PDB file of C-alpha atoms and ligand atoms in Angstrom:
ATOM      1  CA  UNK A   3     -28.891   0.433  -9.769  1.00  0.00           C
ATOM      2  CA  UNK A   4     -29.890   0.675  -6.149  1.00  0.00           C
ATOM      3  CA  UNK A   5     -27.487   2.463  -4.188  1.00  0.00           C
ATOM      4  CA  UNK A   6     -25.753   2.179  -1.719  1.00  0.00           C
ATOM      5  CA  UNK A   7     -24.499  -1.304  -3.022  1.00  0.00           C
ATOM      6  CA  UNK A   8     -23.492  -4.165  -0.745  1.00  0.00           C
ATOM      7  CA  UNK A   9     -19.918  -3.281  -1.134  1.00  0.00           C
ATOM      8  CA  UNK A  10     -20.645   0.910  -0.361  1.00  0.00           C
ATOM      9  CA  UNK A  11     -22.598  -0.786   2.848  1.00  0.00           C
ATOM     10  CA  UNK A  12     -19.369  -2.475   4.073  1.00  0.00           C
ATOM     11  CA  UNK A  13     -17.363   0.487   3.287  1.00  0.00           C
ATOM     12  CA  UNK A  14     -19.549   2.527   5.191  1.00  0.00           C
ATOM     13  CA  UNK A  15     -18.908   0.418   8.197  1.00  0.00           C
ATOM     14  CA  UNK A  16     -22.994  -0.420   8.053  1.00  0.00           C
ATOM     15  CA  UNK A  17     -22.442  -4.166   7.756  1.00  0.00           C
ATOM     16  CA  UNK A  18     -19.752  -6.316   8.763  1.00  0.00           C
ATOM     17  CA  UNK A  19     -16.893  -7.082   6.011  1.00  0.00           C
ATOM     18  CA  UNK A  20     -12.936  -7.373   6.109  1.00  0.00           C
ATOM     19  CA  UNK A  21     -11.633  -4.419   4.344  1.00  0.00           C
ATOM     20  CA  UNK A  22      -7.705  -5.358   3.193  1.00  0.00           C
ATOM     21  CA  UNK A  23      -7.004  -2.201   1.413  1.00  0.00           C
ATOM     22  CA  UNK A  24      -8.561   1.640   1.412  1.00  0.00           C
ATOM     23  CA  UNK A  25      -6.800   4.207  -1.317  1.00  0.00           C
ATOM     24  CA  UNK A  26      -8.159   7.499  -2.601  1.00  0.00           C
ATOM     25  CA  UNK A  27     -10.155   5.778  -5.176  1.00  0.00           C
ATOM     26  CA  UNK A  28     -10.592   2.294  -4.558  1.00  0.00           C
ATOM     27  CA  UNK A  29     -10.980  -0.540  -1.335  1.00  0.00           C
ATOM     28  CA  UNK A  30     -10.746  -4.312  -0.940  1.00  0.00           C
ATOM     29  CA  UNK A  31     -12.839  -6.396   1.077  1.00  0.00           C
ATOM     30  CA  UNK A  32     -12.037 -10.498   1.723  1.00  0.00           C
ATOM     31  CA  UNK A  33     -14.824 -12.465  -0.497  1.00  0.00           C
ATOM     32  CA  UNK A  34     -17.470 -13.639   1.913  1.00  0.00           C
ATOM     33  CA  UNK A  35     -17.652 -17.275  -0.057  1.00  0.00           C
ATOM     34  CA  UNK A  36     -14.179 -17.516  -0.926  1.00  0.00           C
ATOM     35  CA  UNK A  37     -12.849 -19.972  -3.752  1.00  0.00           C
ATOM     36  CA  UNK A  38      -9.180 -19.389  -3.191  1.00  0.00           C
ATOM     37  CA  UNK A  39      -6.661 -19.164   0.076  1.00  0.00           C
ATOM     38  CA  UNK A  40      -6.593 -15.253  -1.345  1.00  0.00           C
ATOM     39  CA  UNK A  41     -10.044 -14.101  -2.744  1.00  0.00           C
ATOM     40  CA  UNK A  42     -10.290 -10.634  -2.596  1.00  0.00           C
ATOM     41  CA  UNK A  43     -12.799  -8.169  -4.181  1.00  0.00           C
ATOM     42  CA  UNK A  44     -11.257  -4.762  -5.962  1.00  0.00           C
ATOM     43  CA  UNK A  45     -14.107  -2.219  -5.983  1.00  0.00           C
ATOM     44  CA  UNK A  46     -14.158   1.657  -6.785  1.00  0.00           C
ATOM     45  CA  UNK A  47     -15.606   3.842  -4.520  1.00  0.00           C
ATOM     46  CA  UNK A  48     -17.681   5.221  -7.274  1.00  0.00           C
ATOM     47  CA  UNK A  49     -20.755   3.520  -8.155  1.00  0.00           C
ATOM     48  CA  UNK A  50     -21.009   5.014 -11.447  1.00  0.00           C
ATOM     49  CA  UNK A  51     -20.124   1.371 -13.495  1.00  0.00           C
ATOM     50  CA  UNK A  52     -21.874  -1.799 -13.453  1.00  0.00           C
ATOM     51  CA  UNK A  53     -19.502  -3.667 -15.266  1.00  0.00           C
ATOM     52  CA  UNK A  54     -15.656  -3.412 -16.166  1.00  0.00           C
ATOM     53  CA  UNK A  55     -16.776  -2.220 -20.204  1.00  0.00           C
ATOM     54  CA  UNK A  56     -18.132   0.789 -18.783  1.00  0.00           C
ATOM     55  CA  UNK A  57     -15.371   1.494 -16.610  1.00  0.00           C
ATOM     56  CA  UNK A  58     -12.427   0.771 -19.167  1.00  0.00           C
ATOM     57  CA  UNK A  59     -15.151   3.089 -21.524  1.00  0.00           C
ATOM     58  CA  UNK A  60     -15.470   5.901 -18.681  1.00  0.00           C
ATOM     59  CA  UNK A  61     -12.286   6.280 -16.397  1.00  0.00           C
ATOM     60  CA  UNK A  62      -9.266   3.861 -17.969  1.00  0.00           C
ATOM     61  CA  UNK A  63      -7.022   5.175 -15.424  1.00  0.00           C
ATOM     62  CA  UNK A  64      -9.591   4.138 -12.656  1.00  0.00           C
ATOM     63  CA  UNK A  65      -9.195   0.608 -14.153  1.00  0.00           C
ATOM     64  CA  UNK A  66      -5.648   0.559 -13.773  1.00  0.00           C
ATOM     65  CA  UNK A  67      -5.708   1.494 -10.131  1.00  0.00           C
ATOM     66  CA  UNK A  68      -7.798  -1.448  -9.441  1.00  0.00           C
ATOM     67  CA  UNK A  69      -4.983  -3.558 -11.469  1.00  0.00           C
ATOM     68  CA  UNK A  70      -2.436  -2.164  -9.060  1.00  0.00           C
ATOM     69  CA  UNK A  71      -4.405  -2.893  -5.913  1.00  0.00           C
ATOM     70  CA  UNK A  72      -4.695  -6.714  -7.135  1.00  0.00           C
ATOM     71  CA  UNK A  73      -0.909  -6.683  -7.545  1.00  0.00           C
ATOM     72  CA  UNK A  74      -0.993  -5.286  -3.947  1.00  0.00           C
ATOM     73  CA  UNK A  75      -3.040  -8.200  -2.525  1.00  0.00           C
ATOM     74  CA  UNK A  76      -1.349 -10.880  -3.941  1.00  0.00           C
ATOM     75  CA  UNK A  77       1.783  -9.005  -2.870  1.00  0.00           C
ATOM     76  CA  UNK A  78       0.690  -8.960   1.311  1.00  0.00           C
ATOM     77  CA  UNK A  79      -1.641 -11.931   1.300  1.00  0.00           C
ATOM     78  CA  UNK A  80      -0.242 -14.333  -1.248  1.00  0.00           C
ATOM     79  CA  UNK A  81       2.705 -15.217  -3.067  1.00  0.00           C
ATOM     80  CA  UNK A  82       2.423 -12.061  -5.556  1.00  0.00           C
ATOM     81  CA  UNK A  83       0.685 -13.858  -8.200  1.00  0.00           C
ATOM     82  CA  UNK A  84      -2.667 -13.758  -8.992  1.00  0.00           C
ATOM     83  CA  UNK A  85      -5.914 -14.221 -11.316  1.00  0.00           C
ATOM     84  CA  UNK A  86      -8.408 -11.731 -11.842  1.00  0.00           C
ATOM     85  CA  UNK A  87     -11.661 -12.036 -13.388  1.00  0.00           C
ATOM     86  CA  UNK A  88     -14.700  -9.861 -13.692  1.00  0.00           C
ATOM     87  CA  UNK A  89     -17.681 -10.980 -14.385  1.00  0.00           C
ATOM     88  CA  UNK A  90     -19.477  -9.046 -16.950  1.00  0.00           C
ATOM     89  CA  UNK A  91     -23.711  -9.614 -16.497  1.00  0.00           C
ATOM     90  CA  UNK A  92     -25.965 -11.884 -14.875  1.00  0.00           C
ATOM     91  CA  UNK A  93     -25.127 -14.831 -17.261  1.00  0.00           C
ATOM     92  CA  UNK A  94     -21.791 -14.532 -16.682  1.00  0.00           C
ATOM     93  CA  UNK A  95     -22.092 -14.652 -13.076  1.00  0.00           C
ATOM     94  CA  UNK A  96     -21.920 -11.650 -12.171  1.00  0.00           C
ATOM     95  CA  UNK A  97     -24.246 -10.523  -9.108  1.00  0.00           C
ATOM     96  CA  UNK A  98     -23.381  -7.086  -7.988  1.00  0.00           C
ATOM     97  CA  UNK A  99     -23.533  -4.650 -10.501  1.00  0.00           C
ATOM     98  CA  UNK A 100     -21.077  -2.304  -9.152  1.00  0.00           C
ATOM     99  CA  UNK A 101     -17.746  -3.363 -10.926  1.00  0.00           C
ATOM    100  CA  UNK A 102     -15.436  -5.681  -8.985  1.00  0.00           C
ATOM    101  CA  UNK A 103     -12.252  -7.760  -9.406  1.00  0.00           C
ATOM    102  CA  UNK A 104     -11.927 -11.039  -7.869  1.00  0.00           C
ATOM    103  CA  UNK A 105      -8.634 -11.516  -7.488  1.00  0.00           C
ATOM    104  CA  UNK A 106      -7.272 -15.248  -6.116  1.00  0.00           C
ATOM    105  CA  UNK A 107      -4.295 -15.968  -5.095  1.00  0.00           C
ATOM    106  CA  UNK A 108      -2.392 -18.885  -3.657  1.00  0.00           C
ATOM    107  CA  UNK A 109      -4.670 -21.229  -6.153  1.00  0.00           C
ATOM    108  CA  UNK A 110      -4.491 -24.817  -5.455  1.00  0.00           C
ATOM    109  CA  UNK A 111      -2.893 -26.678  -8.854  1.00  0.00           C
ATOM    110  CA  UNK A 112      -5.611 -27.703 -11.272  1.00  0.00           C
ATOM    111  CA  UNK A 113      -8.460 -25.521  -9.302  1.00  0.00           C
ATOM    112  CA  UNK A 114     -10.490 -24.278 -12.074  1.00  0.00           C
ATOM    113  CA  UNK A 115     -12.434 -21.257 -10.015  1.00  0.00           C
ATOM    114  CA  UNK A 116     -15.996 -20.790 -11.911  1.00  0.00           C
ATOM    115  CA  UNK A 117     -17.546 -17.721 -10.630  1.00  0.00           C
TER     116      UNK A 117
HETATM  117  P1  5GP B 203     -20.138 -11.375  -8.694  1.00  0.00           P
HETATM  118  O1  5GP B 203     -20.968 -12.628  -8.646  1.00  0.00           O
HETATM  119  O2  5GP B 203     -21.021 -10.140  -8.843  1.00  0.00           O
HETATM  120  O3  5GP B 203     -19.024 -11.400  -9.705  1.00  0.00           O
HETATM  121  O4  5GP B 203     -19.386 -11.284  -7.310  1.00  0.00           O
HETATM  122  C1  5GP B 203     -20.020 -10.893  -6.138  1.00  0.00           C
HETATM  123  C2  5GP B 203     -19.189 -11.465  -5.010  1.00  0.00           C
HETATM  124  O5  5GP B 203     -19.558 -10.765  -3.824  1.00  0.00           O
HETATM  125  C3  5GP B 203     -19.417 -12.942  -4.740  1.00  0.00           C
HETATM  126  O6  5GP B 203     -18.202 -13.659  -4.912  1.00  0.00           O
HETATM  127  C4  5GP B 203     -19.943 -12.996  -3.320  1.00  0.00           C
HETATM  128  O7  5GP B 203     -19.431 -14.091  -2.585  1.00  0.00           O
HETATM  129  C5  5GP B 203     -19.496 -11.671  -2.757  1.00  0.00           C
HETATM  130  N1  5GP B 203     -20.366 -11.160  -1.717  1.00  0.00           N
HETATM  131  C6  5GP B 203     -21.721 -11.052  -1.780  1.00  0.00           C
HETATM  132  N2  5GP B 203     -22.200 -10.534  -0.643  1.00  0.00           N
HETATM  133  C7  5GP B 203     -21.122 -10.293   0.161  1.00  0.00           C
HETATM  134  C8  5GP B 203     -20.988  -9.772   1.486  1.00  0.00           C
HETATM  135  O8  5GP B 203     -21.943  -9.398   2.158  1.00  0.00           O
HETATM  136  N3  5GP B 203     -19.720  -9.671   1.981  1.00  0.00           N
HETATM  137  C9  5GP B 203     -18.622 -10.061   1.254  1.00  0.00           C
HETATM  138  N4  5GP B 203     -17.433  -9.925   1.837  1.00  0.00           N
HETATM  139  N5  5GP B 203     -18.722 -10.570   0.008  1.00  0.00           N
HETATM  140  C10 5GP B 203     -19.955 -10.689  -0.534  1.00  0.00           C
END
């Protein structure tokens, strides 16, 4: 993986992105294309997992916290409920291969949300 991702690089502060939450271990920026009225992205600071296998494999607790930030989200910017999907490799959709949540929130009725 090259490092520093895109998501490190808006931690960082060296491009431009709307960070929602900042714990110990993990952050939350606004999704730049969102597909909800909430779409959020859960990311550990760590870099060391691509995908959410190897982080439920390497640091279960790690996985959790992200869980509670997504509760957090929907909590302050929707009505506290919320999906959450990670895609897992490029055929799933998944772009960035430092592990993320999407989390959406405030979904319209019906919206089916393909990542
Ligand atoms: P993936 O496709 O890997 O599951 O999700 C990557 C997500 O990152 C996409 O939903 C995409 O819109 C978002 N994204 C990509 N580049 C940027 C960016 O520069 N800023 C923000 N805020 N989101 C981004």
């Amino acid at each position: 993986m090259t490092s520093p991702s895109i998501f490190t690089r808006i931690l960082n502060g060296d491009i431009p992105g709307e960070i929602l939450l900042d714990t110990d271990r993990v952050f939350a920026i606004r999704d730049i294309n969102p597909q909800a009225p909430l779409h959020a992205l859960v990311i550990p600071k760590t870099e060391q997992f691509r995908d959410v296998t190897e982080l439920a494999d390497g640091d279960p607790a790690l996985l959790a916290e992200i869980i509670a930030a997504a509760k957090q989200l929907a909590d302050e910017h929707a009505n506290g409920e919320y999906r959450l999907i990670f895609n897992n490799g490029a055929s799933a959709g998944q772009s960035v291969f430092h592990v993320h949540a999407h989390v959406l929130g405030n979904i319209e009725e019906g919206d089916l949300v393909g990542l």
